[in-house]
């Protein structure tokens, strides 16, 4: 019996859910440490979206030409060989999915505790939500797909309403107390030319990460050559508009001192916009919809582990799946890794380190579009990169520039990233020798 597959709505919602998650609800507090002008903040989100759009063109072409689950693992393996492909799969499994699950679960607990005031450690709630959503995804693909579509579109509606009522509150409802009070133009020219602008882009890049989400579950999507590229393209455009406008609301509504360095800064923003009662409602809804992000990551990540395990007998334990096509063992392993990261790392460390590693492999993937055009010139490409080769070059060059500034300003994160990749190399050789 053929296993059930999902259509455009689910693929689009998976992209949206993976992009709109913990990043947009947590990163502004860290950006405001060095950037103070609302113009600089708006520019960093627009530029991050521009880079994501260029990257999405690359993934759209690759997904249509090589329609197989695995994302970067499959694309880079085809372009650069087994070693690079394995390392990208290693990074995707842990950094690309397990670490964001941990970060999203932690943010969920912070927003929930802002509302409930329970005397419970955030880690307890974070672990509990990972376990519960993993169990839901173990039941069936159809259940998790329905949950995904509902929570994703509800999250978009929440943010659109927050944008609309946020601007209304700033300039009309609270025009006397907010209005133009927090419109700080500052020295935005120098801020946009400073290293701090490019370092801030690592937070923005992380917030935009997830636009390649549907490419990881190609085997579970109907008509993937058309559905996957469409879901990526429209998902990115939707999120660029939402991110730019919502961050403008955040910046204009609050004094920087109120939200700098806070993971749950939207709680304080909502209090300024809608009073304490309204802030509690917004924080509760954010906590609820962060579950959508966690669910999407749990839905996709195990498919990468499962794909790798089919190629390397060393990981044969993860090959088996249920009669409904659910990679049960991979889901459970991902949950264990996420919980381990959650209890051993700080929130900011998770964001910056995994942002750096993901930036490296998505850059390689953009370059692979050029490599594969030379290696496989005759393969059918239902979707082609517009203005090729400009988008992959733009994406790769600016990502390298961002990584340079992050490594220069945060050398500790660079060291951990290198150690993580070297550990992947060691595991690769174990897997390779077992394969022979």
Tab-separated table of C-alpha atoms in Angstrom:
chain	number	residue	atom	x	y	z
A	1	UNK	CA	0.000	0.000	0.000
A	2	UNK	CA	1.334	3.413	-1.001
A	3	UNK	CA	2.036	5.625	1.996
A	4	UNK	CA	-0.027	8.844	2.340
A	5	UNK	CA	1.444	12.073	0.943
A	6	UNK	CA	0.791	15.738	1.600
A	7	UNK	CA	0.033	18.608	-0.803
A	8	UNK	CA	0.934	22.281	-1.263
A	9	UNK	CA	-0.887	23.552	1.841
A	10	UNK	CA	1.114	21.294	4.136
A	11	UNK	CA	4.400	21.952	2.291
A	12	UNK	CA	3.801	25.725	2.420
A	13	UNK	CA	2.791	25.553	6.072
A	14	UNK	CA	5.920	23.535	6.908
A	15	UNK	CA	8.070	26.275	5.339
A	16	UNK	CA	6.140	28.994	7.183
A	17	UNK	CA	6.246	27.108	10.485
A	18	UNK	CA	9.992	26.454	10.208
A	19	UNK	CA	10.743	30.094	9.394
A	20	UNK	CA	8.370	31.856	11.776
A	21	UNK	CA	9.499	30.510	15.065
A	22	UNK	CA	11.842	31.204	17.912
A	23	UNK	CA	14.083	33.571	15.884
A	24	UNK	CA	11.590	36.372	15.300
A	25	UNK	CA	10.362	36.189	18.905
A	26	UNK	CA	13.827	36.263	20.512
A	27	UNK	CA	16.562	37.752	18.286
A	28	UNK	CA	15.713	41.474	18.390
A	29	UNK	CA	16.796	41.693	22.013
A	30	UNK	CA	20.301	40.601	20.986
A	31	UNK	CA	20.430	42.836	17.888
A	32	UNK	CA	19.658	45.958	19.942
A	33	UNK	CA	22.876	45.499	21.906
A	34	UNK	CA	24.788	47.050	18.977
A	35	UNK	CA	22.135	48.453	16.628
A	36	UNK	CA	19.926	51.287	17.870
A	37	UNK	CA	18.409	52.892	14.777
A	38	UNK	CA	15.038	51.640	13.569
A	39	UNK	CA	16.402	52.130	10.043
A	40	UNK	CA	19.324	49.755	10.742
A	41	UNK	CA	16.986	47.178	12.284
A	42	UNK	CA	14.616	47.353	9.311
A	43	UNK	CA	17.541	47.133	6.888
A	44	UNK	CA	18.995	44.051	8.576
A	45	UNK	CA	15.657	42.206	8.314
A	46	UNK	CA	15.103	43.248	4.706
A	47	UNK	CA	18.638	42.277	3.729
A	48	UNK	CA	18.310	38.948	5.545
A	49	UNK	CA	15.116	38.328	3.585
A	50	UNK	CA	16.855	39.266	0.344
A	51	UNK	CA	19.556	36.675	1.039
A	52	UNK	CA	16.940	34.060	1.965
A	53	UNK	CA	15.115	34.724	-1.308
A	54	UNK	CA	18.328	34.202	-3.301
A	55	UNK	CA	18.944	31.011	-1.366
A	56	UNK	CA	15.386	29.866	-1.994
A	57	UNK	CA	15.932	30.119	-5.769
A	58	UNK	CA	18.869	27.711	-5.395
A	59	UNK	CA	16.875	25.235	-3.310
A	60	UNK	CA	13.925	25.440	-5.682
A	61	UNK	CA	16.103	24.389	-8.631
A	62	UNK	CA	17.803	21.626	-6.666
A	63	UNK	CA	14.529	20.294	-5.233
A	64	UNK	CA	12.914	20.117	-8.671
A	65	UNK	CA	15.951	18.556	-10.382
A	66	UNK	CA	16.799	16.083	-7.576
A	67	UNK	CA	13.449	15.255	-5.912
A	68	UNK	CA	14.567	13.104	-3.008
A	69	UNK	CA	14.233	13.663	0.736
A	70	UNK	CA	17.296	14.766	2.673
A	71	UNK	CA	17.764	18.428	1.792
A	72	UNK	CA	21.416	19.518	1.883
A	73	UNK	CA	22.508	15.942	2.572
A	74	UNK	CA	21.185	14.788	-0.802
A	75	UNK	CA	22.219	17.900	-2.773
A	76	UNK	CA	25.768	18.167	-1.401
A	77	UNK	CA	26.350	14.447	-1.657
A	78	UNK	CA	25.450	14.651	-5.345
A	79	UNK	CA	27.631	17.717	-5.913
A	80	UNK	CA	30.694	17.120	-3.725
A	81	UNK	CA	30.643	13.443	-2.745
A	82	UNK	CA	29.789	11.315	0.261
A	83	UNK	CA	32.000	13.055	2.820
A	84	UNK	CA	30.562	16.552	2.379
A	85	UNK	CA	27.049	15.150	2.051
A	86	UNK	CA	27.404	13.215	5.289
A	87	UNK	CA	28.723	16.257	7.168
A	88	UNK	CA	25.773	18.342	6.010
A	89	UNK	CA	23.388	15.584	7.105
A	90	UNK	CA	25.202	15.384	10.438
A	91	UNK	CA	24.822	19.149	10.846
A	92	UNK	CA	21.188	19.139	9.710
A	93	UNK	CA	20.225	16.348	12.088
A	94	UNK	CA	21.686	18.028	15.164
A	95	UNK	CA	22.230	21.727	14.459
A	96	UNK	CA	19.500	22.185	11.872
A	97	UNK	CA	16.723	20.462	13.790
A	98	UNK	CA	17.570	19.181	17.254
A	99	UNK	CA	19.142	22.472	18.400
A	100	UNK	CA	16.284	24.655	17.103
A	101	UNK	CA	13.822	22.307	18.791
A	102	UNK	CA	15.696	22.934	22.045
A	103	UNK	CA	15.741	26.715	21.504
A	104	UNK	CA	12.056	26.829	20.526
A	105	UNK	CA	11.068	24.722	23.530
A	106	UNK	CA	13.006	27.046	25.841
A	107	UNK	CA	11.356	30.142	24.326
A	108	UNK	CA	7.975	28.413	24.666
A	109	UNK	CA	8.581	27.881	28.375
A	110	UNK	CA	9.674	31.500	28.935
A	111	UNK	CA	6.554	32.958	27.290
A	112	UNK	CA	4.288	30.473	29.044
A	113	UNK	CA	5.806	31.321	32.432
A	114	UNK	CA	5.368	35.043	31.749
A	115	UNK	CA	1.616	34.407	31.618
A	116	UNK	CA	1.072	31.648	34.165
A	117	UNK	CA	3.675	32.686	36.782
A	118	UNK	CA	4.081	29.008	37.670
A	119	UNK	CA	6.939	28.341	40.065
A	120	UNK	CA	8.507	25.822	37.693
A	121	UNK	CA	11.945	25.804	36.116
A	122	UNK	CA	11.761	26.565	32.361
A	123	UNK	CA	13.687	23.360	31.581
A	124	UNK	CA	10.895	21.210	33.003
A	125	UNK	CA	8.304	22.734	30.675
A	126	UNK	CA	10.750	22.706	27.739
A	127	UNK	CA	11.440	18.989	28.097
A	128	UNK	CA	7.754	18.216	28.532
A	129	UNK	CA	6.721	19.994	25.320
A	130	UNK	CA	9.416	18.173	23.312
A	131	UNK	CA	8.194	14.825	24.613
A	132	UNK	CA	4.498	15.565	23.973
A	133	UNK	CA	4.920	16.829	20.396
A	134	UNK	CA	7.284	13.961	19.554
A	135	UNK	CA	4.563	11.531	20.662
A	136	UNK	CA	1.997	13.314	18.435
A	137	UNK	CA	4.336	12.980	15.441
A	138	UNK	CA	4.809	9.297	16.210
A	139	UNK	CA	1.087	8.589	15.795
A	140	UNK	CA	0.681	9.289	12.058
A	141	UNK	CA	1.706	11.644	9.282
A	142	UNK	CA	-1.886	12.754	8.723
A	143	UNK	CA	-2.309	13.828	12.367
A	144	UNK	CA	0.933	15.806	12.377
A	145	UNK	CA	0.136	17.314	8.951
A	146	UNK	CA	-3.262	18.574	10.129
A	147	UNK	CA	-1.687	20.015	13.274
A	148	UNK	CA	0.936	21.684	11.080
A	149	UNK	CA	-1.519	23.335	8.721
A	150	UNK	CA	-3.727	24.611	11.558
A	151	UNK	CA	-0.974	26.042	13.763
A	152	UNK	CA	1.020	27.511	10.857
A	153	UNK	CA	-1.820	29.498	9.331
A	154	UNK	CA	-3.052	30.530	12.781
A	155	UNK	CA	0.452	31.813	13.565
A	156	UNK	CA	0.488	33.902	10.378
A	157	UNK	CA	-2.929	35.345	11.260
A	158	UNK	CA	-1.692	36.181	14.778
A	159	UNK	CA	1.327	38.062	13.428
A	160	UNK	CA	-0.710	39.934	10.815
A	161	UNK	CA	-3.153	41.024	13.522
A	162	UNK	CA	-0.257	41.965	15.801
A	163	UNK	CA	1.201	44.112	13.003
A	164	UNK	CA	-2.120	45.822	12.237
A	165	UNK	CA	-3.148	46.471	15.838
A	166	UNK	CA	0.456	47.252	16.778
A	167	UNK	CA	0.690	50.163	14.341
A	168	UNK	CA	-2.802	51.281	15.343
A	169	UNK	CA	-1.815	51.240	19.014
A	170	UNK	CA	1.466	53.094	18.409
A	171	UNK	CA	0.089	55.972	16.343
A	172	UNK	CA	-3.557	56.198	17.466
A	173	UNK	CA	-4.529	54.363	20.649
A	174	UNK	CA	-1.320	55.315	22.523
A	175	UNK	CA	-0.172	58.180	20.339
A	176	UNK	CA	0.437	60.388	23.382
A	177	UNK	CA	2.639	57.844	25.225
A	178	UNK	CA	4.248	55.956	22.309
A	179	UNK	CA	3.650	57.648	18.937
A	180	UNK	CA	7.002	58.889	17.632
A	181	UNK	CA	8.708	58.605	21.022
A	182	UNK	CA	10.838	55.566	20.087
A	183	UNK	CA	11.569	56.488	16.462
A	184	UNK	CA	15.341	56.630	16.781
A	185	UNK	CA	17.046	57.317	13.461
A	186	UNK	CA	20.517	57.600	14.986
A	187	UNK	CA	23.693	57.184	12.967
A	188	UNK	CA	22.200	54.464	10.801
A	189	UNK	CA	24.765	54.885	7.999
A	190	UNK	CA	27.690	53.959	10.244
A	191	UNK	CA	25.657	51.214	11.931
A	192	UNK	CA	24.886	49.608	8.573
A	193	UNK	CA	28.573	49.739	7.601
A	194	UNK	CA	29.809	48.404	10.944
A	195	UNK	CA	30.754	44.794	11.786
A	196	UNK	CA	27.825	44.769	14.238
A	197	UNK	CA	25.384	44.949	11.316
A	198	UNK	CA	26.855	41.799	9.765
A	199	UNK	CA	27.041	39.986	13.094
A	200	UNK	CA	23.350	40.809	13.630
A	201	UNK	CA	22.652	39.069	10.344
A	202	UNK	CA	23.588	35.731	11.919
A	203	UNK	CA	20.555	36.143	14.204
A	204	UNK	CA	18.442	37.222	11.235
A	205	UNK	CA	19.729	34.337	9.109
A	206	UNK	CA	18.752	31.965	11.882
A	207	UNK	CA	15.300	33.571	12.085
A	208	UNK	CA	14.894	33.090	8.326
A	209	UNK	CA	16.274	29.557	8.364
A	210	UNK	CA	13.640	27.001	7.490
A	211	UNK	CA	12.843	28.255	3.980
A	212	UNK	CA	14.367	25.010	2.713
A	213	UNK	CA	12.133	22.908	4.974
A	214	UNK	CA	9.906	21.255	2.372
A	215	UNK	CA	12.970	19.972	0.490
A	216	UNK	CA	13.659	17.627	3.425
A	217	UNK	CA	10.367	15.748	2.990
A	218	UNK	CA	10.182	15.515	-0.814
A	219	UNK	CA	9.350	11.799	-0.621
A	220	UNK	CA	6.228	12.648	1.416
A	221	UNK	CA	4.911	15.373	-0.947
A	222	UNK	CA	2.568	14.987	-3.923
A	223	UNK	CA	3.999	16.208	-7.242
A	224	UNK	CA	7.197	17.448	-5.559
A	225	UNK	CA	8.776	18.995	-8.684
A	226	UNK	CA	6.089	21.675	-8.697
A	227	UNK	CA	4.917	21.712	-5.099
A	228	UNK	CA	8.288	22.071	-3.334
A	229	UNK	CA	9.623	25.074	-5.321
A	230	UNK	CA	6.269	26.867	-5.028
A	231	UNK	CA	6.107	26.261	-1.284
A	232	UNK	CA	9.653	27.606	-0.812
A	233	UNK	CA	9.198	30.720	-2.957
A	234	UNK	CA	5.829	31.809	-1.553
A	235	UNK	CA	6.843	30.896	1.974
A	236	UNK	CA	9.909	33.162	1.799
A	237	UNK	CA	7.975	36.118	0.347
A	238	UNK	CA	5.319	35.773	3.036
A	239	UNK	CA	7.858	35.727	5.845
A	240	UNK	CA	9.926	38.676	4.499
A	241	UNK	CA	6.844	40.904	4.653
A	242	UNK	CA	5.817	39.654	8.094
A	243	UNK	CA	9.304	39.866	9.640
A	244	UNK	CA	10.049	43.374	8.399
A	245	UNK	CA	6.742	44.838	9.581
A	246	UNK	CA	6.581	43.013	12.912
A	247	UNK	CA	10.107	44.072	13.886
A	248	UNK	CA	9.247	47.654	13.016
A	249	UNK	CA	6.309	47.376	15.431
A	250	UNK	CA	8.614	45.916	18.093
A	251	UNK	CA	11.201	48.695	17.730
A	252	UNK	CA	8.717	51.575	17.643
A	253	UNK	CA	6.703	50.359	20.626
A	254	UNK	CA	9.398	50.030	23.277
A	255	UNK	CA	12.505	51.707	24.626
A	256	UNK	CA	15.625	49.652	23.824
A	257	UNK	CA	16.496	49.381	27.532
A	258	UNK	CA	13.250	47.467	28.127
A	259	UNK	CA	13.994	44.631	25.719
A	260	UNK	CA	17.793	44.416	25.230
A	261	UNK	CA	19.090	40.903	25.926
A	262	UNK	CA	15.653	39.436	26.723
A	263	UNK	CA	14.613	36.195	24.994
A	264	UNK	CA	10.934	36.871	25.743
A	265	UNK	CA	11.015	40.560	24.779
A	266	UNK	CA	7.644	40.363	22.961
A	267	UNK	CA	5.949	40.031	26.359
A	268	UNK	CA	7.206	43.507	27.298
A	269	UNK	CA	6.342	44.880	23.850
A	270	UNK	CA	2.786	43.534	24.139
A	271	UNK	CA	2.411	45.103	27.587
A	272	UNK	CA	3.291	48.505	26.115
A	273	UNK	CA	0.908	48.063	23.199
A	274	UNK	CA	-2.087	46.377	24.807
A	275	UNK	CA	-1.685	46.681	28.603
A	276	UNK	CA	-0.767	43.820	30.930
A	277	UNK	CA	-3.893	41.830	30.138
A	278	UNK	CA	-3.308	42.124	26.386
A	279	UNK	CA	0.366	41.266	26.884
A	280	UNK	CA	-0.606	38.068	28.666
A	281	UNK	CA	-2.884	37.058	25.783
A	282	UNK	CA	-0.183	37.728	23.162
A	283	UNK	CA	2.459	35.841	25.150
A	284	UNK	CA	0.134	32.871	25.578
A	285	UNK	CA	-0.581	32.811	21.828
A	286	UNK	CA	3.137	33.028	21.017
A	287	UNK	CA	3.794	30.123	23.351
A	288	UNK	CA	1.016	28.143	21.713
A	289	UNK	CA	2.208	28.825	18.182
A	290	UNK	CA	5.827	28.069	19.036
A	291	UNK	CA	4.494	24.539	19.274
A	292	UNK	CA	3.945	24.777	15.508
A	293	UNK	CA	7.653	25.399	14.991
A	294	UNK	CA	8.596	22.531	17.273
A	295	UNK	CA	6.135	20.263	15.482
A	296	UNK	CA	7.497	21.195	12.037
A	297	UNK	CA	11.080	20.534	13.144
A	298	UNK	CA	10.101	17.194	14.669
A	299	UNK	CA	8.226	16.330	11.465
A	300	UNK	CA	11.195	17.045	9.167
A	301	UNK	CA	14.375	16.293	11.138
A	302	UNK	CA	13.860	12.530	11.536
A	303	UNK	CA	13.444	12.207	7.744
A	304	UNK	CA	17.059	13.400	7.375
A	305	UNK	CA	18.276	10.865	9.946
A	306	UNK	CA	16.207	8.209	8.195
A	307	UNK	CA	17.668	9.083	4.762
A	308	UNK	CA	21.243	8.920	6.055
A	309	UNK	CA	20.593	5.625	7.814
A	310	UNK	CA	19.456	4.026	4.532
A	311	UNK	CA	22.828	4.923	2.949
A	312	UNK	CA	25.030	3.845	5.863
A	313	UNK	CA	24.468	0.477	7.599
A	314	UNK	CA	26.294	1.941	10.602
A	315	UNK	CA	22.990	3.693	11.360
A	316	UNK	CA	20.755	0.789	10.334
A	317	UNK	CA	18.929	1.007	13.669
A	318	UNK	CA	17.106	4.078	12.313
A	319	UNK	CA	16.028	2.554	8.976
A	320	UNK	CA	12.913	0.889	10.305
A	321	UNK	CA	9.630	2.774	10.285
A	322	UNK	CA	6.040	1.998	11.210
A	323	UNK	CA	3.424	0.643	8.796
A	324	UNK	CA	2.239	4.242	8.326
A	325	UNK	CA	5.697	5.344	7.194
A	326	UNK	CA	6.636	7.072	10.473
A	327	UNK	CA	10.417	6.965	11.255
A	328	UNK	CA	9.688	6.249	14.910
A	329	UNK	CA	13.245	5.539	16.047
A	330	UNK	CA	14.574	8.666	14.340
A	331	UNK	CA	11.927	10.803	16.064
A	332	UNK	CA	12.848	9.375	19.456
A	333	UNK	CA	16.580	9.886	18.836
A	334	UNK	CA	16.002	13.498	17.777
A	335	UNK	CA	14.011	14.114	20.962
A	336	UNK	CA	16.866	12.734	23.066
A	337	UNK	CA	19.438	14.926	21.272
A	338	UNK	CA	17.216	18.017	21.643
A	339	UNK	CA	16.770	17.478	25.363
A	340	UNK	CA	20.526	16.936	25.789
A	341	UNK	CA	21.301	20.234	24.021
A	342	UNK	CA	18.618	21.980	26.071
A	343	UNK	CA	20.118	21.033	29.435
A	344	UNK	CA	23.777	21.606	28.481
A	345	UNK	CA	23.771	24.897	26.492
A	346	UNK	CA	22.692	28.502	26.931
A	347	UNK	CA	20.046	29.997	24.676
A	348	UNK	CA	22.344	32.571	23.025
A	349	UNK	CA	25.048	29.939	22.477
A	350	UNK	CA	22.578	27.668	20.702
A	351	UNK	CA	21.419	30.483	18.404
A	352	UNK	CA	24.851	31.854	17.409
A	353	UNK	CA	26.730	28.565	17.066
A	354	UNK	CA	24.095	26.752	15.085
A	355	UNK	CA	23.519	29.890	12.995
A	356	UNK	CA	27.178	29.841	12.002
A	357	UNK	CA	27.174	26.131	11.106
A	358	UNK	CA	23.914	26.355	9.147
A	359	UNK	CA	25.213	29.397	7.281
A	360	UNK	CA	28.260	27.393	6.174
A	361	UNK	CA	26.278	24.461	4.762
A	362	UNK	CA	23.571	26.546	3.098
A	363	UNK	CA	26.385	28.498	1.412
A	364	UNK	CA	27.850	25.250	0.119
A	365	UNK	CA	24.404	24.261	-1.140
A	366	UNK	CA	24.109	27.507	-3.117
A	367	UNK	CA	27.530	26.829	-4.655
A	368	UNK	CA	26.409	23.285	-5.496
A	369	UNK	CA	23.844	24.667	-7.958
A	370	UNK	CA	26.747	25.933	-10.078
A	371	UNK	CA	28.730	22.706	-9.633
A	372	UNK	CA	25.774	20.508	-10.612
A	373	UNK	CA	25.065	22.570	-13.712
A	374	UNK	CA	28.518	21.502	-14.903
A	375	UNK	CA	28.337	17.914	-13.623
A	376	UNK	CA	24.817	17.180	-14.903
A	377	UNK	CA	24.152	19.644	-17.751
A	378	UNK	CA	21.492	17.443	-19.373
A	379	UNK	CA	19.371	16.667	-16.324
A	380	UNK	CA	15.820	18.008	-16.426
A	381	UNK	CA	15.426	21.207	-14.385
A	382	UNK	CA	11.704	22.004	-14.183
A	383	UNK	CA	12.549	25.088	-12.103
A	384	UNK	CA	15.599	27.181	-12.975
A	385	UNK	CA	17.257	29.940	-10.974
A	386	UNK	CA	16.263	33.330	-12.438
A	387	UNK	CA	19.202	35.483	-13.588
A	388	UNK	CA	21.560	32.542	-13.036
A	389	UNK	CA	24.330	32.555	-11.735
A	390	UNK	CA	23.755	35.834	-9.879
A	391	UNK	CA	21.559	34.513	-6.977
A	392	UNK	CA	23.930	31.711	-5.838
A	393	UNK	CA	26.927	34.052	-6.114
A	394	UNK	CA	25.176	36.794	-4.099
A	395	UNK	CA	24.086	34.299	-1.478
A	396	UNK	CA	27.529	32.704	-1.137
A	397	UNK	CA	29.554	35.947	-1.113
A	398	UNK	CA	27.445	37.718	1.512
A	399	UNK	CA	27.218	34.617	3.698
A	400	UNK	CA	31.015	34.325	3.667
A	401	UNK	CA	31.216	37.973	4.681
A	402	UNK	CA	28.749	37.399	7.525
A	403	UNK	CA	30.659	34.317	8.723
A	404	UNK	CA	33.928	36.287	8.678
A	405	UNK	CA	32.508	38.930	11.018
A	406	UNK	CA	30.900	36.356	13.327
A	407	UNK	CA	34.171	34.408	13.619
A	408	UNK	CA	36.079	37.659	14.255
A	409	UNK	CA	33.733	38.845	17.003
A	410	UNK	CA	32.772	35.471	18.511
A	411	UNK	CA	35.837	33.196	18.184
A	412	UNK	CA	34.550	30.789	20.846
A	413	UNK	CA	31.535	29.928	18.685
A	414	UNK	CA	33.865	29.373	15.732
A	415	UNK	CA	35.967	26.917	17.755
A	416	UNK	CA	32.900	24.915	18.799
A	417	UNK	CA	31.682	24.891	15.203
A	418	UNK	CA	34.996	23.476	13.978
A	419	UNK	CA	35.019	20.844	16.741
A	420	UNK	CA	31.464	19.853	15.792
A	421	UNK	CA	32.421	19.407	12.121
A	422	UNK	CA	35.582	17.447	13.027
A	423	UNK	CA	33.486	15.141	15.189
A	424	UNK	CA	31.269	14.609	12.157
A	425	UNK	CA	34.334	13.669	10.092
A	426	UNK	CA	35.309	11.033	12.653
A	427	UNK	CA	31.802	9.554	12.697
A	428	UNK	CA	31.766	9.585	8.883
A	429	UNK	CA	34.846	7.365	8.696
A	430	UNK	CA	33.332	4.950	11.205
A	431	UNK	CA	30.175	4.818	9.088
A	432	UNK	CA	32.137	4.522	5.839
A	433	UNK	CA	34.247	1.618	7.078
A	434	UNK	CA	31.153	-0.159	8.352
A	435	UNK	CA	29.528	0.379	4.963
A	436	UNK	CA	32.379	-1.454	3.231
